[in-house]
Amino acid sequence: MNPDVTPSGFRFCSPKLEDAGKWAEIYSDAFGKNKSAESVAHEFQGAEFAPEHYLLCVDETGESIGLICAINRDNHARIPTIAVKRKWQRRGVGRAILNEMLRRLQAEGAVDVRLSVESCNGAALTLYEQFGFEPEYRRIHYRTIFTK
């Protein structure tokens, strides 16, 4: 981890219930999927929600531009989601968010961290490798198409 990776002008905050729309917007923009504010609000109110493990990255104007969440059980952590708005990608935001979350997880005693990534996402693979992540196994998804 590199403590000096937060670009100037950015800050981190734990999201509140009223931030569910911002969280959904970032997720939808980054992944090209339609995540609803209602589903995020449900997540924020669930048993797994821990404010210290959910971070929004905000720029100097107050715009929410990235997010990350983590789960730490018995000092084995998992990062299910890291997302950065497309117009902010490749500008150090993902690196800063990941660094901050890894710093927090290590400080609370996590001994390892796992995450998943699409094998075609070269930028994410490069980022994770720079933080010492190594492939653990490769999952292959199969599908079939029914013809009429």
Short mmCIF file of N, CA, C and O in Angstrom, two decimals:
data_model
loop_
_atom_site.label_atom_id
_atom_site.label_comp_id
_atom_site.label_asym_id
_atom_site.label_seq_id
_atom_site.Cartn_x
_atom_site.Cartn_y
_atom_site.Cartn_z
N MET A 1 0.84 -1.18 0.00
CA MET A 1 0.00 0.00 0.00
C MET A 1 0.87 1.24 0.00
O MET A 1 1.93 1.25 0.60
N ASN A 2 0.40 2.24 -0.65
CA ASN A 2 1.11 3.50 -0.73
C ASN A 2 0.25 4.59 -0.10
O ASN A 2 -0.80 4.93 -0.64
N PRO A 3 0.67 5.17 1.03
CA PRO A 3 -0.17 6.15 1.71
C PRO A 3 -0.31 7.47 0.95
O PRO A 3 -1.15 8.28 1.30
N ASP A 4 0.46 7.70 -0.08
CA ASP A 4 0.42 8.98 -0.78
C ASP A 4 -0.27 8.89 -2.14
O ASP A 4 0.14 9.52 -3.09
N VAL A 5 -1.34 8.10 -2.24
CA VAL A 5 -1.97 7.94 -3.53
C VAL A 5 -3.27 8.74 -3.68
O VAL A 5 -3.85 8.75 -4.74
N THR A 6 -3.74 9.40 -2.63
CA THR A 6 -4.96 10.17 -2.76
C THR A 6 -4.68 11.45 -3.52
O THR A 6 -3.93 12.30 -3.05
N PRO A 7 -5.23 11.59 -4.73
CA PRO A 7 -5.03 12.83 -5.47
C PRO A 7 -5.55 14.02 -4.67
O PRO A 7 -6.53 13.91 -3.95
N SER A 8 -4.89 15.15 -4.81
CA SER A 8 -5.33 16.32 -4.04
C SER A 8 -6.73 16.72 -4.45
O SER A 8 -7.13 16.58 -5.60
N GLY A 9 -7.49 17.19 -3.48
CA GLY A 9 -8.85 17.62 -3.73
C GLY A 9 -9.90 16.54 -3.54
O GLY A 9 -11.08 16.81 -3.63
N PHE A 10 -9.49 15.30 -3.30
CA PHE A 10 -10.44 14.22 -3.09
C PHE A 10 -10.54 13.94 -1.60
O PHE A 10 -9.59 14.13 -0.85
N ARG A 11 -11.71 13.46 -1.19
CA ARG A 11 -11.88 13.04 0.20
C ARG A 11 -12.80 11.83 0.23
O ARG A 11 -13.52 11.56 -0.72
N PHE A 12 -12.74 11.10 1.33
CA PHE A 12 -13.56 9.91 1.51
C PHE A 12 -14.59 10.18 2.60
O PHE A 12 -14.30 10.85 3.57
N CYS A 13 -15.78 9.61 2.42
CA CYS A 13 -16.79 9.69 3.46
C CYS A 13 -17.61 8.42 3.43
O CYS A 13 -17.75 7.77 2.39
N SER A 14 -18.13 8.03 4.58
CA SER A 14 -19.03 6.89 4.64
C SER A 14 -20.41 7.36 4.19
O SER A 14 -20.88 8.41 4.62
N PRO A 15 -21.05 6.60 3.30
CA PRO A 15 -22.34 7.05 2.80
C PRO A 15 -23.44 6.93 3.85
O PRO A 15 -23.38 6.07 4.73
N LYS A 16 -24.41 7.80 3.74
CA LYS A 16 -25.60 7.76 4.58
C LYS A 16 -26.76 7.30 3.71
O LYS A 16 -26.64 7.22 2.48
N LEU A 17 -27.87 7.00 4.31
CA LEU A 17 -29.03 6.52 3.58
C LEU A 17 -29.40 7.47 2.44
O LEU A 17 -29.73 7.03 1.34
N GLU A 18 -29.30 8.76 2.68
CA GLU A 18 -29.64 9.74 1.64
C GLU A 18 -28.65 9.75 0.47
O GLU A 18 -28.89 10.39 -0.55
N ASP A 19 -27.53 9.04 0.61
CA ASP A 19 -26.55 8.92 -0.47
C ASP A 19 -26.82 7.72 -1.38
O ASP A 19 -26.05 7.46 -2.31
N ALA A 20 -27.88 7.00 -1.16
CA ALA A 20 -28.17 5.80 -1.94
C ALA A 20 -28.27 6.12 -3.44
O ALA A 20 -27.79 5.36 -4.27
N GLY A 21 -28.85 7.25 -3.78
CA GLY A 21 -28.95 7.64 -5.19
C GLY A 21 -27.60 7.88 -5.82
O GLY A 21 -27.35 7.50 -6.97
N LYS A 22 -26.70 8.52 -5.08
CA LYS A 22 -25.34 8.77 -5.58
C LYS A 22 -24.60 7.45 -5.79
O LYS A 22 -23.90 7.26 -6.78
N TRP A 23 -24.74 6.54 -4.83
CA TRP A 23 -24.10 5.23 -4.90
C TRP A 23 -24.60 4.48 -6.14
O TRP A 23 -23.81 3.93 -6.91
N ALA A 24 -25.92 4.48 -6.34
CA ALA A 24 -26.51 3.80 -7.50
C ALA A 24 -26.05 4.43 -8.80
O ALA A 24 -25.77 3.72 -9.78
N GLU A 25 -25.93 5.74 -8.83
CA GLU A 25 -25.48 6.45 -10.03
C GLU A 25 -24.05 6.06 -10.41
O GLU A 25 -23.75 5.79 -11.57
N ILE A 26 -23.16 6.03 -9.42
CA ILE A 26 -21.77 5.64 -9.68
C ILE A 26 -21.71 4.20 -10.19
O ILE A 26 -21.05 3.90 -11.18
N TYR A 27 -22.40 3.30 -9.50
CA TYR A 27 -22.41 1.89 -9.88
C TYR A 27 -22.92 1.72 -11.31
O TYR A 27 -22.31 1.04 -12.13
N SER A 28 -24.05 2.34 -11.60
CA SER A 28 -24.66 2.22 -12.93
C SER A 28 -23.75 2.78 -14.02
O SER A 28 -23.60 2.19 -15.09
N ASP A 29 -23.12 3.91 -13.75
CA ASP A 29 -22.23 4.53 -14.73
C ASP A 29 -21.00 3.65 -14.97
O ASP A 29 -20.60 3.43 -16.11
N ALA A 30 -20.41 3.15 -13.91
CA ALA A 30 -19.16 2.38 -14.02
C ALA A 30 -19.38 1.03 -14.70
O ALA A 30 -18.55 0.59 -15.48
N PHE A 31 -20.49 0.38 -14.40
CA PHE A 31 -20.71 -0.98 -14.89
C PHE A 31 -21.71 -1.07 -16.04
O PHE A 31 -21.95 -2.15 -16.56
N GLY A 32 -22.33 0.05 -16.39
CA GLY A 32 -23.30 0.03 -17.47
C GLY A 32 -24.54 -0.77 -17.14
O GLY A 32 -25.20 -1.31 -18.01
N LYS A 33 -24.85 -0.85 -15.87
CA LYS A 33 -26.03 -1.58 -15.40
C LYS A 33 -26.92 -0.60 -14.67
O LYS A 33 -26.45 0.41 -14.16
N ASN A 34 -28.18 -0.92 -14.57
CA ASN A 34 -29.12 -0.03 -13.92
C ASN A 34 -29.36 -0.47 -12.48
O ASN A 34 -30.19 -1.33 -12.23
N LYS A 35 -28.63 0.13 -11.55
CA LYS A 35 -28.81 -0.18 -10.13
C LYS A 35 -29.73 0.89 -9.56
O LYS A 35 -29.54 2.08 -9.80
N SER A 36 -30.70 0.49 -8.80
CA SER A 36 -31.67 1.45 -8.27
C SER A 36 -31.24 1.98 -6.90
O SER A 36 -30.58 1.27 -6.12
N ALA A 37 -31.65 3.19 -6.62
CA ALA A 37 -31.39 3.78 -5.30
C ALA A 37 -32.09 2.96 -4.22
O ALA A 37 -31.58 2.84 -3.10
N GLU A 38 -33.23 2.37 -4.55
CA GLU A 38 -33.97 1.56 -3.58
C GLU A 38 -33.18 0.32 -3.17
O GLU A 38 -33.14 -0.05 -2.00
N SER A 39 -32.52 -0.33 -4.16
CA SER A 39 -31.72 -1.51 -3.82
C SER A 39 -30.52 -1.13 -2.97
O SER A 39 -30.14 -1.88 -2.06
N VAL A 40 -29.94 0.03 -3.24
CA VAL A 40 -28.81 0.50 -2.43
C VAL A 40 -29.28 0.84 -1.02
O VAL A 40 -28.63 0.48 -0.03
N ALA A 41 -30.41 1.52 -0.91
CA ALA A 41 -30.95 1.85 0.42
C ALA A 41 -31.21 0.58 1.22
O ALA A 41 -30.92 0.53 2.43
N HIS A 42 -31.73 -0.45 0.56
CA HIS A 42 -31.95 -1.73 1.23
C HIS A 42 -30.62 -2.30 1.74
O HIS A 42 -30.53 -2.80 2.87
N GLU A 43 -29.57 -2.21 0.91
CA GLU A 43 -28.24 -2.68 1.31
C GLU A 43 -27.72 -1.89 2.51
O GLU A 43 -27.18 -2.45 3.46
N PHE A 44 -27.89 -0.56 2.47
CA PHE A 44 -27.41 0.30 3.56
C PHE A 44 -28.12 0.00 4.87
O PHE A 44 -27.61 0.30 5.95
N GLN A 45 -29.32 -0.55 4.80
CA GLN A 45 -30.09 -0.86 6.01
C GLN A 45 -29.95 -2.32 6.44
O GLN A 45 -30.49 -2.72 7.46
N GLY A 46 -29.17 -3.10 5.67
CA GLY A 46 -29.00 -4.52 5.97
C GLY A 46 -27.99 -4.80 7.06
O GLY A 46 -27.21 -3.93 7.47
N ALA A 47 -27.98 -6.03 7.50
CA ALA A 47 -27.09 -6.46 8.58
C ALA A 47 -25.62 -6.39 8.20
O ALA A 47 -24.75 -6.23 9.06
N GLU A 48 -25.30 -6.53 6.91
CA GLU A 48 -23.91 -6.50 6.44
C GLU A 48 -23.32 -5.10 6.38
O GLU A 48 -22.11 -4.94 6.27
N PHE A 49 -24.17 -4.07 6.43
CA PHE A 49 -23.68 -2.70 6.27
C PHE A 49 -22.86 -2.27 7.48
O PHE A 49 -23.30 -2.35 8.61
N ALA A 50 -21.63 -1.84 7.20
CA ALA A 50 -20.75 -1.30 8.23
C ALA A 50 -20.18 0.00 7.66
O ALA A 50 -19.43 -0.04 6.68
N PRO A 51 -20.54 1.15 8.22
CA PRO A 51 -20.14 2.44 7.63
C PRO A 51 -18.64 2.57 7.36
O PRO A 51 -18.25 3.18 6.37
N GLU A 52 -17.81 1.96 8.20
CA GLU A 52 -16.36 2.06 8.00
C GLU A 52 -15.88 1.24 6.80
O GLU A 52 -14.75 1.40 6.35
N HIS A 53 -16.74 0.37 6.28
CA HIS A 53 -16.39 -0.47 5.14
C HIS A 53 -17.08 -0.03 3.85
O HIS A 53 -17.00 -0.73 2.84
N TYR A 54 -17.76 1.08 3.88
CA TYR A 54 -18.39 1.66 2.69
C TYR A 54 -17.85 3.07 2.53
O TYR A 54 -17.99 3.88 3.44
N LEU A 55 -17.22 3.34 1.40
CA LEU A 55 -16.64 4.66 1.19
C LEU A 55 -17.08 5.26 -0.14
O LEU A 55 -17.06 4.59 -1.17
N LEU A 56 -17.45 6.53 -0.09
CA LEU A 56 -17.64 7.32 -1.29
C LEU A 56 -16.40 8.18 -1.45
O LEU A 56 -15.86 8.70 -0.47
N CYS A 57 -15.94 8.34 -2.67
CA CYS A 57 -14.87 9.28 -2.96
C CYS A 57 -15.53 10.49 -3.60
O CYS A 57 -16.30 10.38 -4.55
N VAL A 58 -15.24 11.66 -3.04
CA VAL A 58 -15.87 12.91 -3.46
C VAL A 58 -14.79 13.86 -3.93
O VAL A 58 -13.74 13.97 -3.31
N ASP A 59 -15.05 14.57 -5.04
CA ASP A 59 -14.07 15.54 -5.53
C ASP A 59 -14.22 16.87 -4.83
O ASP A 59 -15.06 17.03 -3.94
N GLU A 60 -13.41 17.86 -5.23
CA GLU A 60 -13.40 19.15 -4.54
C GLU A 60 -14.71 19.92 -4.67
O GLU A 60 -15.00 20.80 -3.87
N THR A 61 -15.54 19.58 -5.66
CA THR A 61 -16.83 20.26 -5.82
C THR A 61 -17.94 19.56 -5.04
O THR A 61 -19.07 20.04 -5.01
N GLY A 62 -17.63 18.41 -4.44
CA GLY A 62 -18.63 17.65 -3.70
C GLY A 62 -19.29 16.56 -4.52
O GLY A 62 -20.17 15.84 -4.03
N GLU A 63 -18.86 16.39 -5.79
CA GLU A 63 -19.43 15.34 -6.63
C GLU A 63 -18.91 13.98 -6.19
O GLU A 63 -17.70 13.79 -6.02
N SER A 64 -19.81 13.03 -6.02
CA SER A 64 -19.41 11.66 -5.69
C SER A 64 -18.95 10.98 -6.97
O SER A 64 -19.69 10.92 -7.95
N ILE A 65 -17.71 10.48 -6.98
CA ILE A 65 -17.11 9.99 -8.21
C ILE A 65 -16.67 8.53 -8.16
O ILE A 65 -16.37 7.94 -9.18
N GLY A 66 -16.61 7.95 -6.97
CA GLY A 66 -16.19 6.56 -6.84
C GLY A 66 -16.69 5.96 -5.55
O GLY A 66 -17.13 6.68 -4.65
N LEU A 67 -16.62 4.64 -5.47
CA LEU A 67 -17.09 3.94 -4.27
C LEU A 67 -16.35 2.63 -4.10
O LEU A 67 -15.78 2.09 -5.04
N ILE A 68 -16.38 2.16 -2.88
CA ILE A 68 -15.86 0.83 -2.56
C ILE A 68 -16.58 0.33 -1.32
O ILE A 68 -16.99 1.12 -0.47
N CYS A 69 -16.77 -0.99 -1.25
CA CYS A 69 -17.29 -1.57 -0.02
C CYS A 69 -16.53 -2.85 0.27
O CYS A 69 -15.95 -3.47 -0.64
N ALA A 70 -16.50 -3.21 1.52
CA ALA A 70 -15.76 -4.40 1.95
C ALA A 70 -16.53 -5.10 3.07
O ALA A 70 -17.37 -4.49 3.74
N ILE A 71 -16.21 -6.35 3.26
CA ILE A 71 -16.74 -7.16 4.36
C ILE A 71 -15.54 -7.80 5.03
O ILE A 71 -14.65 -8.32 4.36
N ASN A 72 -15.49 -7.76 6.35
CA ASN A 72 -14.40 -8.37 7.09
C ASN A 72 -14.99 -9.32 8.13
O ASN A 72 -15.57 -8.87 9.11
N ARG A 73 -14.84 -10.61 7.88
CA ARG A 73 -15.33 -11.62 8.82
C ARG A 73 -14.15 -12.43 9.32
O ARG A 73 -13.41 -13.00 8.52
N ASP A 74 -14.00 -12.46 10.61
CA ASP A 74 -12.93 -13.24 11.23
C ASP A 74 -11.57 -12.91 10.62
O ASP A 74 -10.75 -13.79 10.39
N ASN A 75 -11.36 -11.63 10.33
CA ASN A 75 -10.11 -11.11 9.78
C ASN A 75 -9.79 -11.64 8.38
O ASN A 75 -8.63 -11.61 7.95
N HIS A 76 -10.81 -12.10 7.67
CA HIS A 76 -10.69 -12.45 6.25
C HIS A 76 -11.64 -11.52 5.51
O HIS A 76 -12.86 -11.61 5.67
N ALA A 77 -11.07 -10.62 4.74
CA ALA A 77 -11.87 -9.58 4.10
C ALA A 77 -12.16 -9.89 2.64
O ALA A 77 -11.43 -10.64 1.99
N ARG A 78 -13.21 -9.27 2.16
CA ARG A 78 -13.61 -9.40 0.76
C ARG A 78 -14.09 -8.02 0.30
O ARG A 78 -14.76 -7.31 1.04
N ILE A 79 -13.72 -7.66 -0.91
CA ILE A 79 -14.17 -6.42 -1.52
C ILE A 79 -15.10 -6.81 -2.67
O ILE A 79 -14.64 -7.21 -3.73
N PRO A 80 -16.42 -6.72 -2.43
CA PRO A 80 -17.34 -7.11 -3.50
C PRO A 80 -17.50 -6.04 -4.59
O PRO A 80 -17.82 -6.38 -5.73
N THR A 81 -17.28 -4.78 -4.25
CA THR A 81 -17.50 -3.73 -5.24
C THR A 81 -16.52 -2.58 -5.10
O THR A 81 -16.28 -2.08 -4.00
N ILE A 82 -15.94 -2.20 -6.23
CA ILE A 82 -15.19 -0.97 -6.37
C ILE A 82 -15.59 -0.40 -7.72
O ILE A 82 -15.63 -1.12 -8.72
N ALA A 83 -15.99 0.86 -7.74
CA ALA A 83 -16.48 1.48 -8.97
C ALA A 83 -16.08 2.95 -9.02
O ALA A 83 -16.08 3.63 -8.00
N VAL A 84 -15.77 3.40 -10.23
CA VAL A 84 -15.42 4.80 -10.48
C VAL A 84 -16.20 5.25 -11.71
O VAL A 84 -16.26 4.52 -12.71
N LYS A 85 -16.81 6.43 -11.62
CA LYS A 85 -17.51 6.96 -12.79
C LYS A 85 -16.57 6.98 -13.99
O LYS A 85 -15.38 7.29 -13.86
N ARG A 86 -17.11 6.67 -15.14
CA ARG A 86 -16.28 6.53 -16.35
C ARG A 86 -15.44 7.77 -16.63
O ARG A 86 -14.27 7.64 -17.00
N LYS A 87 -15.99 8.95 -16.48
CA LYS A 87 -15.21 10.15 -16.80
C LYS A 87 -14.06 10.39 -15.82
O LYS A 87 -13.17 11.18 -16.09
N TRP A 88 -14.07 9.67 -14.69
CA TRP A 88 -13.01 9.79 -13.69
C TRP A 88 -12.04 8.63 -13.71
O TRP A 88 -11.07 8.61 -12.94
N GLN A 89 -12.28 7.64 -14.55
CA GLN A 89 -11.39 6.48 -14.58
C GLN A 89 -10.03 6.87 -15.15
O GLN A 89 -9.91 7.82 -15.92
N ARG A 90 -9.02 6.11 -14.72
CA ARG A 90 -7.62 6.32 -15.14
C ARG A 90 -7.07 7.67 -14.68
O ARG A 90 -6.21 8.26 -15.33
N ARG A 91 -7.57 8.14 -13.53
CA ARG A 91 -7.08 9.40 -12.96
C ARG A 91 -6.65 9.23 -11.50
O ARG A 91 -6.52 10.19 -10.78
N GLY A 92 -6.49 7.98 -11.07
CA GLY A 92 -6.01 7.71 -9.72
C GLY A 92 -7.08 7.52 -8.67
O GLY A 92 -6.77 7.26 -7.51
N VAL A 93 -8.34 7.63 -9.06
CA VAL A 93 -9.43 7.51 -8.09
C VAL A 93 -9.53 6.07 -7.58
O VAL A 93 -9.61 5.84 -6.36
N GLY A 94 -9.53 5.09 -8.47
CA GLY A 94 -9.61 3.70 -8.05
C GLY A 94 -8.46 3.31 -7.15
O GLY A 94 -8.63 2.64 -6.13
N ARG A 95 -7.27 3.76 -7.50
CA ARG A 95 -6.08 3.51 -6.69
C ARG A 95 -6.25 4.10 -5.28
O ARG A 95 -5.96 3.45 -4.28
N ALA A 96 -6.75 5.32 -5.22
CA ALA A 96 -6.92 5.99 -3.93
C ALA A 96 -7.96 5.29 -3.06
O ALA A 96 -7.74 5.08 -1.87
N ILE A 97 -9.07 4.91 -3.67
CA ILE A 97 -10.14 4.23 -2.92
C ILE A 97 -9.66 2.87 -2.42
O ILE A 97 -9.87 2.52 -1.26
N LEU A 98 -9.02 2.12 -3.28
CA LEU A 98 -8.53 0.80 -2.90
C LEU A 98 -7.48 0.92 -1.80
O LEU A 98 -7.52 0.18 -0.81
N ASN A 99 -6.58 1.86 -1.93
CA ASN A 99 -5.55 2.06 -0.91
C ASN A 99 -6.17 2.38 0.45
O ASN A 99 -5.77 1.82 1.47
N GLU A 100 -7.15 3.26 0.45
CA GLU A 100 -7.79 3.64 1.72
C GLU A 100 -8.49 2.44 2.36
O GLU A 100 -8.38 2.23 3.56
N MET A 101 -9.20 1.66 1.56
CA MET A 101 -9.91 0.51 2.13
C MET A 101 -8.91 -0.54 2.63
O MET A 101 -9.09 -1.09 3.72
N LEU A 102 -7.87 -0.81 1.89
CA LEU A 102 -6.86 -1.77 2.35
C LEU A 102 -6.19 -1.30 3.63
O LEU A 102 -5.93 -2.09 4.53
N ARG A 103 -5.94 0.00 3.72
CA ARG A 103 -5.36 0.56 4.94
C ARG A 103 -6.28 0.31 6.14
O ARG A 103 -5.84 -0.13 7.21
N ARG A 104 -7.57 0.56 5.95
CA ARG A 104 -8.54 0.36 7.03
C ARG A 104 -8.65 -1.12 7.42
O ARG A 104 -8.70 -1.44 8.61
N LEU A 105 -8.71 -2.00 6.42
CA LEU A 105 -8.84 -3.42 6.71
C LEU A 105 -7.62 -3.95 7.45
O LEU A 105 -7.74 -4.72 8.41
N GLN A 106 -6.44 -3.53 7.02
CA GLN A 106 -5.22 -3.98 7.70
C GLN A 106 -5.17 -3.46 9.13
O GLN A 106 -4.81 -4.19 10.05
N ALA A 107 -5.59 -2.21 9.34
CA ALA A 107 -5.57 -1.62 10.68
C ALA A 107 -6.51 -2.35 11.63
O ALA A 107 -6.25 -2.41 12.84
N GLU A 108 -7.57 -2.93 11.12
CA GLU A 108 -8.49 -3.65 12.00
C GLU A 108 -8.18 -5.14 12.10
O GLU A 108 -8.93 -5.91 12.68
N GLY A 109 -7.05 -5.56 11.51
CA GLY A 109 -6.57 -6.92 11.73
C GLY A 109 -6.82 -7.92 10.61
O GLY A 109 -6.56 -9.11 10.79
N ALA A 110 -7.31 -7.47 9.46
CA ALA A 110 -7.52 -8.41 8.35
C ALA A 110 -6.19 -9.03 7.95
O ALA A 110 -5.17 -8.34 7.86
N VAL A 111 -6.19 -10.34 7.73
CA VAL A 111 -4.96 -11.03 7.33
C VAL A 111 -4.90 -11.27 5.84
O VAL A 111 -3.83 -11.54 5.29
N ASP A 112 -6.05 -11.21 5.17
CA ASP A 112 -6.07 -11.33 3.72
C ASP A 112 -7.31 -10.64 3.17
O ASP A 112 -8.26 -10.36 3.90
N VAL A 113 -7.27 -10.34 1.88
CA VAL A 113 -8.38 -9.68 1.21
C VAL A 113 -8.57 -10.36 -0.15
O VAL A 113 -7.60 -10.59 -0.86
N ARG A 114 -9.80 -10.64 -0.47
CA ARG A 114 -10.13 -11.23 -1.77
C ARG A 114 -11.06 -10.29 -2.51
O ARG A 114 -11.84 -9.56 -1.91
N LEU A 115 -10.98 -10.34 -3.83
CA LEU A 115 -11.90 -9.62 -4.70
C LEU A 115 -12.01 -10.38 -6.00
O LEU A 115 -11.22 -11.27 -6.28
N SER A 116 -13.00 -10.03 -6.79
CA SER A 116 -13.20 -10.66 -8.09
C SER A 116 -13.16 -9.59 -9.16
O SER A 116 -13.50 -8.43 -8.92
N VAL A 117 -12.75 -10.01 -10.35
CA VAL A 117 -12.66 -9.07 -11.47
C VAL A 117 -12.89 -9.85 -12.76
O VAL A 117 -12.52 -11.02 -12.86
N GLU A 118 -13.51 -9.19 -13.72
CA GLU A 118 -13.68 -9.79 -15.04
C GLU A 118 -12.31 -9.95 -15.68
O GLU A 118 -11.48 -9.03 -15.64
N SER A 119 -12.04 -11.08 -16.29
CA SER A 119 -10.72 -11.34 -16.87
C SER A 119 -10.39 -10.39 -18.03
O SER A 119 -9.22 -10.22 -18.35
N CYS A 120 -11.39 -9.76 -18.62
CA CYS A 120 -11.15 -8.83 -19.73
C CYS A 120 -10.93 -7.39 -19.26
O CYS A 120 -10.67 -6.50 -20.08
N ASN A 121 -10.99 -7.14 -17.95
CA ASN A 121 -10.82 -5.79 -17.42
C ASN A 121 -9.34 -5.54 -17.11
O ASN A 121 -8.90 -5.63 -15.97
N GLY A 122 -8.59 -5.23 -18.15
CA GLY A 122 -7.14 -5.08 -18.03
C GLY A 122 -6.71 -4.00 -17.05
O GLY A 122 -5.75 -4.18 -16.31
N ALA A 123 -7.42 -2.87 -17.05
CA ALA A 123 -7.04 -1.77 -16.14
C ALA A 123 -7.19 -2.20 -14.69
O ALA A 123 -6.31 -1.94 -13.86
N ALA A 124 -8.28 -2.89 -14.37
CA ALA A 124 -8.48 -3.35 -12.99
C ALA A 124 -7.46 -4.42 -12.62
O ALA A 124 -6.91 -4.40 -11.51
N LEU A 125 -7.19 -5.34 -13.53
CA LEU A 125 -6.19 -6.38 -13.26
C LEU A 125 -4.84 -5.75 -12.94
O LEU A 125 -4.17 -6.15 -11.98
N THR A 126 -4.44 -4.76 -13.72
CA THR A 126 -3.17 -4.07 -13.49
C THR A 126 -3.16 -3.39 -12.13
O THR A 126 -2.19 -3.49 -11.37
N LEU A 127 -4.25 -2.70 -11.80
CA LEU A 127 -4.34 -2.01 -10.51
C LEU A 127 -4.20 -3.01 -9.37
O LEU A 127 -3.40 -2.80 -8.45
N TYR A 128 -4.95 -4.09 -9.42
CA TYR A 128 -4.92 -5.05 -8.32
C TYR A 128 -3.55 -5.70 -8.18
O TYR A 128 -3.07 -5.91 -7.06
N GLU A 129 -2.91 -6.00 -9.29
CA GLU A 129 -1.56 -6.58 -9.23
C GLU A 129 -0.58 -5.60 -8.60
O GLU A 129 0.33 -6.01 -7.87
N GLN A 130 -0.73 -4.31 -8.84
CA GLN A 130 0.15 -3.32 -8.23
C GLN A 130 0.01 -3.29 -6.72
O GLN A 130 0.93 -2.87 -6.02
N PHE A 131 -1.13 -3.73 -6.21
CA PHE A 131 -1.33 -3.80 -4.76
C PHE A 131 -1.01 -5.18 -4.19
O PHE A 131 -1.28 -5.46 -3.04
N GLY A 132 -0.46 -6.06 -5.03
CA GLY A 132 -0.04 -7.36 -4.55
C GLY A 132 -1.07 -8.47 -4.68
O GLY A 132 -0.82 -9.59 -4.24
N PHE A 133 -2.22 -8.18 -5.27
CA PHE A 133 -3.20 -9.23 -5.48
C PHE A 133 -2.68 -10.20 -6.55
O PHE A 133 -2.05 -9.78 -7.52
N GLU A 134 -2.95 -11.47 -6.34
CA GLU A 134 -2.55 -12.52 -7.29
C GLU A 134 -3.77 -13.36 -7.61
O GLU A 134 -4.63 -13.56 -6.75
N PRO A 135 -3.82 -13.89 -8.82
CA PRO A 135 -4.95 -14.77 -9.16
C PRO A 135 -4.98 -15.98 -8.23
O PRO A 135 -3.96 -16.60 -7.97
N GLU A 136 -6.15 -16.26 -7.72
CA GLU A 136 -6.31 -17.42 -6.85
C GLU A 136 -6.88 -18.59 -7.65
O GLU A 136 -6.45 -19.71 -7.54
N TYR A 137 -7.85 -18.30 -8.45
CA TYR A 137 -8.40 -19.28 -9.37
C TYR A 137 -9.19 -18.54 -10.44
O TYR A 137 -9.55 -17.39 -10.27
N ARG A 138 -9.44 -19.20 -11.53
CA ARG A 138 -10.19 -18.61 -12.63
C ARG A 138 -11.54 -19.31 -12.73
O ARG A 138 -11.60 -20.53 -12.79
N ARG A 139 -12.58 -18.53 -12.75
CA ARG A 139 -13.93 -19.06 -12.88
C ARG A 139 -14.37 -18.89 -14.32
O ARG A 139 -14.19 -17.83 -14.91
N ILE A 140 -14.95 -19.92 -14.86
CA ILE A 140 -15.44 -19.86 -16.24
C ILE A 140 -16.96 -19.97 -16.19
O ILE A 140 -17.51 -20.87 -15.56
N HIS A 141 -17.61 -19.04 -16.85
CA HIS A 141 -19.07 -19.06 -16.92
C HIS A 141 -19.48 -19.63 -18.27
O HIS A 141 -18.91 -19.29 -19.29
N TYR A 142 -20.46 -20.49 -18.24
CA TYR A 142 -20.99 -21.10 -19.46
C TYR A 142 -22.42 -20.62 -19.66
O TYR A 142 -23.10 -20.26 -18.71
N ARG A 143 -22.84 -20.63 -20.90
CA ARG A 143 -24.24 -20.35 -21.17
C ARG A 143 -24.67 -21.16 -22.38
O ARG A 143 -23.84 -21.60 -23.18
N THR A 144 -25.95 -21.33 -22.50
CA THR A 144 -26.53 -21.94 -23.68
C THR A 144 -27.65 -21.05 -24.14
O THR A 144 -28.28 -20.36 -23.35
N ILE A 145 -27.91 -21.08 -25.42
CA ILE A 145 -28.99 -20.30 -25.98
C ILE A 145 -30.02 -21.27 -26.54
O ILE A 145 -29.68 -22.15 -27.35
N PHE A 146 -31.24 -21.11 -26.10
CA PHE A 146 -32.32 -21.96 -26.60
C PHE A 146 -32.80 -21.41 -27.94
O PHE A 146 -33.05 -20.22 -28.08
N THR A 147 -32.91 -22.28 -28.88
CA THR A 147 -33.45 -21.85 -30.17
C THR A 147 -34.91 -22.19 -30.25
O THR A 147 -35.38 -23.14 -29.60
N LYS A 148 -35.62 -21.42 -31.00
CA LYS A 148 -37.08 -21.64 -31.10
C LYS A 148 -37.43 -22.63 -32.17
O LYS A 148 -36.80 -22.89 -33.09
#
